[in-house]
């Protein structure tokens, strides 16, 4: 059982790493196209604004597609493993350097400058599964703007390896748990 669980999570993380590059490809493609657009239309006008909006929509769509692929792969991996017995949690999961540190890292990873998004603070509920080794998967973000939520979710996958989560414990033993984290993120222009 443990070997099967470990194999499933290894496969999830190797696939998720590949998906992080999908975010980078979307960013690179957007930057390349926006530079080309600005060379074609150096001064703001209606056509440039229209094209900027189309490029923004294309980037949002690319991010959502990458997140959907991650979600589908995680679902496939999880269904291969029998559902665990839910133990009583005696110690909640925590980020190794604290919630504020995690929140700062996540905020810095989210780039919304191209959206001209300036709702401060932006309140979200971040929910994910944390295995007994501290590996996060099945990330979901709930907030008021679906597009912004997708970029926050993508940022989580991009920073996932930059810090470590301490898993929840049941009687001193690490266990699988669901982390539900309300956060307020501040985005500056």
PDB file of C-alpha atoms in Angstrom:
ATOM      1  CA  UNK A   1       0.000   0.000   0.000  1.00  0.00           C
ATOM      2  CA  UNK A   2       2.742   2.469   0.985  1.00  0.00           C
ATOM      3  CA  UNK A   3       4.791   1.639  -2.100  1.00  0.00           C
ATOM      4  CA  UNK A   4       1.744   2.124  -4.320  1.00  0.00           C
ATOM      5  CA  UNK A   5       0.982   5.474  -2.677  1.00  0.00           C
ATOM      6  CA  UNK A   6       4.585   6.599  -3.058  1.00  0.00           C
ATOM      7  CA  UNK A   7       4.611   5.600  -6.730  1.00  0.00           C
ATOM      8  CA  UNK A   8       1.356   7.484  -7.364  1.00  0.00           C
ATOM      9  CA  UNK A   9       2.699  10.673  -5.790  1.00  0.00           C
ATOM     10  CA  UNK A  10       6.016  10.407  -7.652  1.00  0.00           C
ATOM     11  CA  UNK A  11       4.108  10.165 -10.919  1.00  0.00           C
ATOM     12  CA  UNK A  12       1.875  13.086  -9.962  1.00  0.00           C
ATOM     13  CA  UNK A  13       4.834  15.316  -9.177  1.00  0.00           C
ATOM     14  CA  UNK A  14       6.768  14.390 -12.286  1.00  0.00           C
ATOM     15  CA  UNK A  15       3.692  15.171 -14.392  1.00  0.00           C
ATOM     16  CA  UNK A  16       3.038  18.380 -12.445  1.00  0.00           C
ATOM     17  CA  UNK A  17       6.597  19.541 -13.067  1.00  0.00           C
ATOM     18  CA  UNK A  18       6.000  19.081 -16.772  1.00  0.00           C
ATOM     19  CA  UNK A  19       2.871  21.189 -16.433  1.00  0.00           C
ATOM     20  CA  UNK A  20       4.801  24.001 -14.729  1.00  0.00           C
ATOM     21  CA  UNK A  21       6.709  24.321 -17.984  1.00  0.00           C
ATOM     22  CA  UNK A  22       3.320  24.756 -19.693  1.00  0.00           C
ATOM     23  CA  UNK A  23       2.810  27.882 -17.575  1.00  0.00           C
ATOM     24  CA  UNK A  24       6.248  29.118 -18.576  1.00  0.00           C
ATOM     25  CA  UNK A  25       5.494  28.437 -22.244  1.00  0.00           C
ATOM     26  CA  UNK A  26       2.238  30.406 -21.973  1.00  0.00           C
ATOM     27  CA  UNK A  27       4.095  33.312 -20.344  1.00  0.00           C
ATOM     28  CA  UNK A  28       6.808  33.251 -22.993  1.00  0.00           C
ATOM     29  CA  UNK A  29       4.303  33.056 -25.846  1.00  0.00           C
ATOM     30  CA  UNK A  30       2.330  35.976 -24.365  1.00  0.00           C
ATOM     31  CA  UNK A  31       5.448  38.133 -23.913  1.00  0.00           C
ATOM     32  CA  UNK A  32       6.627  37.422 -27.463  1.00  0.00           C
ATOM     33  CA  UNK A  33       3.235  38.254 -28.983  1.00  0.00           C
ATOM     34  CA  UNK A  34       2.720  41.379 -26.879  1.00  0.00           C
ATOM     35  CA  UNK A  35       6.150  42.734 -27.892  1.00  0.00           C
ATOM     36  CA  UNK A  36       5.297  42.114 -31.533  1.00  0.00           C
ATOM     37  CA  UNK A  37       1.959  43.860 -31.059  1.00  0.00           C
ATOM     38  CA  UNK A  38       3.652  46.903 -29.480  1.00  0.00           C
ATOM     39  CA  UNK A  39       6.091  47.109 -32.384  1.00  0.00           C
ATOM     40  CA  UNK A  40       3.177  47.028 -34.819  1.00  0.00           C
ATOM     41  CA  UNK A  41       1.121  49.557 -32.802  1.00  0.00           C
ATOM     42  CA  UNK A  42       3.572  51.720 -30.812  1.00  0.00           C
ATOM     43  CA  UNK A  43       0.823  54.099 -29.686  1.00  0.00           C
ATOM     44  CA  UNK A  44      -2.345  52.964 -27.910  1.00  0.00           C
ATOM     45  CA  UNK A  45      -5.371  52.666 -30.184  1.00  0.00           C
ATOM     46  CA  UNK A  46      -8.543  50.617 -30.480  1.00  0.00           C
ATOM     47  CA  UNK A  47      -6.947  47.830 -32.514  1.00  0.00           C
ATOM     48  CA  UNK A  48      -4.037  47.437 -30.077  1.00  0.00           C
ATOM     49  CA  UNK A  49      -6.436  47.331 -27.135  1.00  0.00           C
ATOM     50  CA  UNK A  50      -8.533  44.689 -28.875  1.00  0.00           C
ATOM     51  CA  UNK A  51      -5.444  42.573 -29.665  1.00  0.00           C
ATOM     52  CA  UNK A  52      -4.137  42.952 -26.091  1.00  0.00           C
ATOM     53  CA  UNK A  53      -7.433  41.620 -24.789  1.00  0.00           C
ATOM     54  CA  UNK A  54      -7.291  38.643 -27.182  1.00  0.00           C
ATOM     55  CA  UNK A  55      -3.733  37.843 -26.088  1.00  0.00           C
ATOM     56  CA  UNK A  56      -4.768  38.072 -22.446  1.00  0.00           C
ATOM     57  CA  UNK A  57      -7.649  35.675 -23.076  1.00  0.00           C
ATOM     58  CA  UNK A  58      -5.239  33.308 -24.844  1.00  0.00           C
ATOM     59  CA  UNK A  59      -2.876  33.323 -21.837  1.00  0.00           C
ATOM     60  CA  UNK A  60      -5.735  32.728 -19.396  1.00  0.00           C
ATOM     61  CA  UNK A  61      -6.952  29.837 -21.524  1.00  0.00           C
ATOM     62  CA  UNK A  62      -3.451  28.290 -21.670  1.00  0.00           C
ATOM     63  CA  UNK A  63      -3.159  28.440 -17.879  1.00  0.00           C
ATOM     64  CA  UNK A  64      -6.601  26.906 -17.369  1.00  0.00           C
ATOM     65  CA  UNK A  65      -5.803  24.098 -19.827  1.00  0.00           C
ATOM     66  CA  UNK A  66      -2.550  23.305 -17.999  1.00  0.00           C
ATOM     67  CA  UNK A  67      -4.384  23.262 -14.657  1.00  0.00           C
ATOM     68  CA  UNK A  68      -7.051  20.988 -16.094  1.00  0.00           C
ATOM     69  CA  UNK A  69      -4.367  18.543 -17.285  1.00  0.00           C
ATOM     70  CA  UNK A  70      -2.774  18.523 -13.827  1.00  0.00           C
ATOM     71  CA  UNK A  71      -6.142  17.890 -12.215  1.00  0.00           C
ATOM     72  CA  UNK A  72      -6.983  15.027 -14.584  1.00  0.00           C
ATOM     73  CA  UNK A  73      -3.610  13.351 -14.024  1.00  0.00           C
ATOM     74  CA  UNK A  74      -3.919  13.696 -10.252  1.00  0.00           C
ATOM     75  CA  UNK A  75      -7.402  12.148 -10.383  1.00  0.00           C
ATOM     76  CA  UNK A  76      -6.068   9.187 -12.393  1.00  0.00           C
ATOM     77  CA  UNK A  77      -3.256   8.617  -9.924  1.00  0.00           C
ATOM     78  CA  UNK A  78      -5.470   8.901  -6.877  1.00  0.00           C
ATOM     79  CA  UNK A  79      -8.071   6.439  -8.186  1.00  0.00           C
ATOM     80  CA  UNK A  80      -5.332   3.791  -8.462  1.00  0.00           C
ATOM     81  CA  UNK A  81      -4.807   4.024  -4.707  1.00  0.00           C
ATOM     82  CA  UNK A  82      -7.537   2.853  -2.331  1.00  0.00           C
ATOM     83  CA  UNK A  83      -9.011   5.706  -0.278  1.00  0.00           C
ATOM     84  CA  UNK A  84      -7.272   6.019   3.088  1.00  0.00           C
ATOM     85  CA  UNK A  85      -8.995   5.699   6.405  1.00  0.00           C
ATOM     86  CA  UNK A  86      -9.409   9.214   7.758  1.00  0.00           C
ATOM     87  CA  UNK A  87      -7.552   9.366  11.075  1.00  0.00           C
ATOM     88  CA  UNK A  88      -8.261  11.855  13.837  1.00  0.00           C
ATOM     89  CA  UNK A  89      -5.874  14.781  13.364  1.00  0.00           C
ATOM     90  CA  UNK A  90      -3.995  15.677  16.553  1.00  0.00           C
ATOM     91  CA  UNK A  91      -1.680  18.243  14.912  1.00  0.00           C
ATOM     92  CA  UNK A  92      -2.644  20.310  11.856  1.00  0.00           C
ATOM     93  CA  UNK A  93      -0.453  20.603   8.756  1.00  0.00           C
ATOM     94  CA  UNK A  94       1.724  23.722   8.622  1.00  0.00           C
ATOM     95  CA  UNK A  95       4.144  25.446   6.275  1.00  0.00           C
ATOM     96  CA  UNK A  96       7.708  25.061   7.591  1.00  0.00           C
ATOM     97  CA  UNK A  97       8.392  28.820   7.810  1.00  0.00           C
ATOM     98  CA  UNK A  98       4.856  29.849   8.726  1.00  0.00           C
ATOM     99  CA  UNK A  99       1.642  30.937   7.041  1.00  0.00           C
ATOM    100  CA  UNK A 100       2.853  34.525   6.463  1.00  0.00           C
ATOM    101  CA  UNK A 101       5.970  33.285   4.681  1.00  0.00           C
ATOM    102  CA  UNK A 102       3.904  30.989   2.457  1.00  0.00           C
ATOM    103  CA  UNK A 103       1.440  33.790   1.712  1.00  0.00           C
ATOM    104  CA  UNK A 104       4.297  36.120   0.719  1.00  0.00           C
ATOM    105  CA  UNK A 105       5.883  33.479  -1.528  1.00  0.00           C
ATOM    106  CA  UNK A 106       2.534  32.810  -3.214  1.00  0.00           C
ATOM    107  CA  UNK A 107       1.779  36.515  -3.709  1.00  0.00           C
ATOM    108  CA  UNK A 108       5.204  37.095  -5.281  1.00  0.00           C
ATOM    109  CA  UNK A 109       4.680  34.175  -7.680  1.00  0.00           C
ATOM    110  CA  UNK A 110       1.367  35.517  -8.996  1.00  0.00           C
ATOM    111  CA  UNK A 111       1.837  37.917 -11.912  1.00  0.00           C
ATOM    112  CA  UNK A 112      -1.368  39.735 -12.758  1.00  0.00           C
ATOM    113  CA  UNK A 113       0.145  42.899 -14.249  1.00  0.00           C
ATOM    114  CA  UNK A 114      -1.151  42.051 -17.717  1.00  0.00           C
ATOM    115  CA  UNK A 115      -4.710  41.872 -16.333  1.00  0.00           C
ATOM    116  CA  UNK A 116      -4.580  45.317 -14.691  1.00  0.00           C
ATOM    117  CA  UNK A 117      -6.027  43.598 -11.632  1.00  0.00           C
ATOM    118  CA  UNK A 118      -5.906  45.694  -8.464  1.00  0.00           C
ATOM    119  CA  UNK A 119      -8.355  44.393  -5.889  1.00  0.00           C
ATOM    120  CA  UNK A 120      -6.525  44.609  -2.581  1.00  0.00           C
ATOM    121  CA  UNK A 121      -6.770  42.561  -0.545  1.00  0.00           C
ATOM    122  CA  UNK A 122      -8.005  39.649  -2.666  1.00  0.00           C
ATOM    123  CA  UNK A 123      -9.540  37.000  -0.415  1.00  0.00           C
ATOM    124  CA  UNK A 124      -9.247  33.354  -1.379  1.00  0.00           C
ATOM    125  CA  UNK A 125      -9.706  29.946   0.114  1.00  0.00           C
ATOM    126  CA  UNK A 126      -6.843  27.625  -0.872  1.00  0.00           C
ATOM    127  CA  UNK A 127      -7.567  23.923  -0.506  1.00  0.00           C
ATOM    128  CA  UNK A 128      -5.217  21.016  -1.252  1.00  0.00           C
ATOM    129  CA  UNK A 129      -4.354  17.483  -0.211  1.00  0.00           C
ATOM    130  CA  UNK A 130      -1.139  16.955   1.723  1.00  0.00           C
ATOM    131  CA  UNK A 131       0.336  13.461   1.883  1.00  0.00           C
ATOM    132  CA  UNK A 132       2.251  12.098   4.908  1.00  0.00           C
ATOM    133  CA  UNK A 133       5.554  13.191   3.320  1.00  0.00           C
ATOM    134  CA  UNK A 134       4.419  16.812   2.912  1.00  0.00           C
ATOM    135  CA  UNK A 135       3.686  16.670  -0.828  1.00  0.00           C
ATOM    136  CA  UNK A 136       0.754  18.813  -1.985  1.00  0.00           C
ATOM    137  CA  UNK A 137      -1.703  17.875  -4.747  1.00  0.00           C
ATOM    138  CA  UNK A 138      -5.300  18.480  -5.860  1.00  0.00           C
ATOM    139  CA  UNK A 139      -5.042  22.255  -5.433  1.00  0.00           C
ATOM    140  CA  UNK A 140      -8.198  24.358  -5.687  1.00  0.00           C
ATOM    141  CA  UNK A 141      -8.552  28.120  -5.240  1.00  0.00           C
ATOM    142  CA  UNK A 142     -11.869  29.812  -4.528  1.00  0.00           C
ATOM    143  CA  UNK A 143     -12.171  33.588  -4.827  1.00  0.00           C
ATOM    144  CA  UNK A 144     -14.323  36.189  -6.593  1.00  0.00           C
ATOM    145  CA  UNK A 145     -12.562  36.080  -9.980  1.00  0.00           C
ATOM    146  CA  UNK A 146     -12.189  32.770 -11.833  1.00  0.00           C
ATOM    147  CA  UNK A 147      -9.289  33.999 -13.996  1.00  0.00           C
ATOM    148  CA  UNK A 148      -7.338  35.326 -11.021  1.00  0.00           C
ATOM    149  CA  UNK A 149      -8.017  32.061  -9.170  1.00  0.00           C
ATOM    150  CA  UNK A 150      -6.445  30.118 -12.064  1.00  0.00           C
ATOM    151  CA  UNK A 151      -3.264  32.213 -11.878  1.00  0.00           C
ATOM    152  CA  UNK A 152      -3.061  31.757  -8.102  1.00  0.00           C
ATOM    153  CA  UNK A 153      -3.508  27.992  -8.502  1.00  0.00           C
ATOM    154  CA  UNK A 154      -0.791  27.933 -11.173  1.00  0.00           C
ATOM    155  CA  UNK A 155       1.497  29.953  -8.874  1.00  0.00           C
ATOM    156  CA  UNK A 156       0.978  27.353  -6.149  1.00  0.00           C
ATOM    157  CA  UNK A 157       2.211  24.625  -8.498  1.00  0.00           C
ATOM    158  CA  UNK A 158       5.152  26.815  -9.513  1.00  0.00           C
ATOM    159  CA  UNK A 159       6.288  27.422  -5.897  1.00  0.00           C
ATOM    160  CA  UNK A 160       5.398  23.990  -4.555  1.00  0.00           C
ATOM    161  CA  UNK A 161       9.056  22.903  -4.462  1.00  0.00           C
ATOM    162  CA  UNK A 162      10.372  26.159  -2.949  1.00  0.00           C
ATOM    163  CA  UNK A 163       9.286  25.281   0.580  1.00  0.00           C
ATOM    164  CA  UNK A 164       8.127  22.332   2.602  1.00  0.00           C
ATOM    165  CA  UNK A 165       4.827  21.582   4.268  1.00  0.00           C
ATOM    166  CA  UNK A 166       4.829  19.675   7.534  1.00  0.00           C
ATOM    167  CA  UNK A 167       2.089  17.045   7.261  1.00  0.00           C
ATOM    168  CA  UNK A 168      -0.748  16.726   9.718  1.00  0.00           C
ATOM    169  CA  UNK A 169      -0.237  14.203  12.489  1.00  0.00           C
ATOM    170  CA  UNK A 170      -2.387  11.658  14.218  1.00  0.00           C
ATOM    171  CA  UNK A 171      -0.911  10.573  17.543  1.00  0.00           C
ATOM    172  CA  UNK A 172       2.573  11.653  16.446  1.00  0.00           C
ATOM    173  CA  UNK A 173       2.460   9.929  13.030  1.00  0.00           C
ATOM    174  CA  UNK A 174       2.260  11.912   9.757  1.00  0.00           C
ATOM    175  CA  UNK A 175      -1.023  11.339   7.903  1.00  0.00           C
ATOM    176  CA  UNK A 176      -2.795  12.329   4.699  1.00  0.00           C
ATOM    177  CA  UNK A 177      -4.914  15.443   5.214  1.00  0.00           C
ATOM    178  CA  UNK A 178      -6.801  18.192   3.429  1.00  0.00           C
ATOM    179  CA  UNK A 179      -5.478  21.690   4.084  1.00  0.00           C
ATOM    180  CA  UNK A 180      -8.039  24.484   3.911  1.00  0.00           C
ATOM    181  CA  UNK A 181      -6.293  27.834   4.074  1.00  0.00           C
ATOM    182  CA  UNK A 182      -8.069  31.217   3.937  1.00  0.00           C
ATOM    183  CA  UNK A 183      -5.688  33.883   2.617  1.00  0.00           C
ATOM    184  CA  UNK A 184      -5.673  37.571   1.715  1.00  0.00           C
ATOM    185  CA  UNK A 185      -3.307  38.406  -1.118  1.00  0.00           C
ATOM    186  CA  UNK A 186      -2.217  41.934  -2.065  1.00  0.00           C
ATOM    187  CA  UNK A 187      -1.350  42.602  -5.697  1.00  0.00           C
ATOM    188  CA  UNK A 188       0.462  45.803  -6.586  1.00  0.00           C
ATOM    189  CA  UNK A 189       0.667  47.291 -10.068  1.00  0.00           C
TER     190      UNK A 189
END
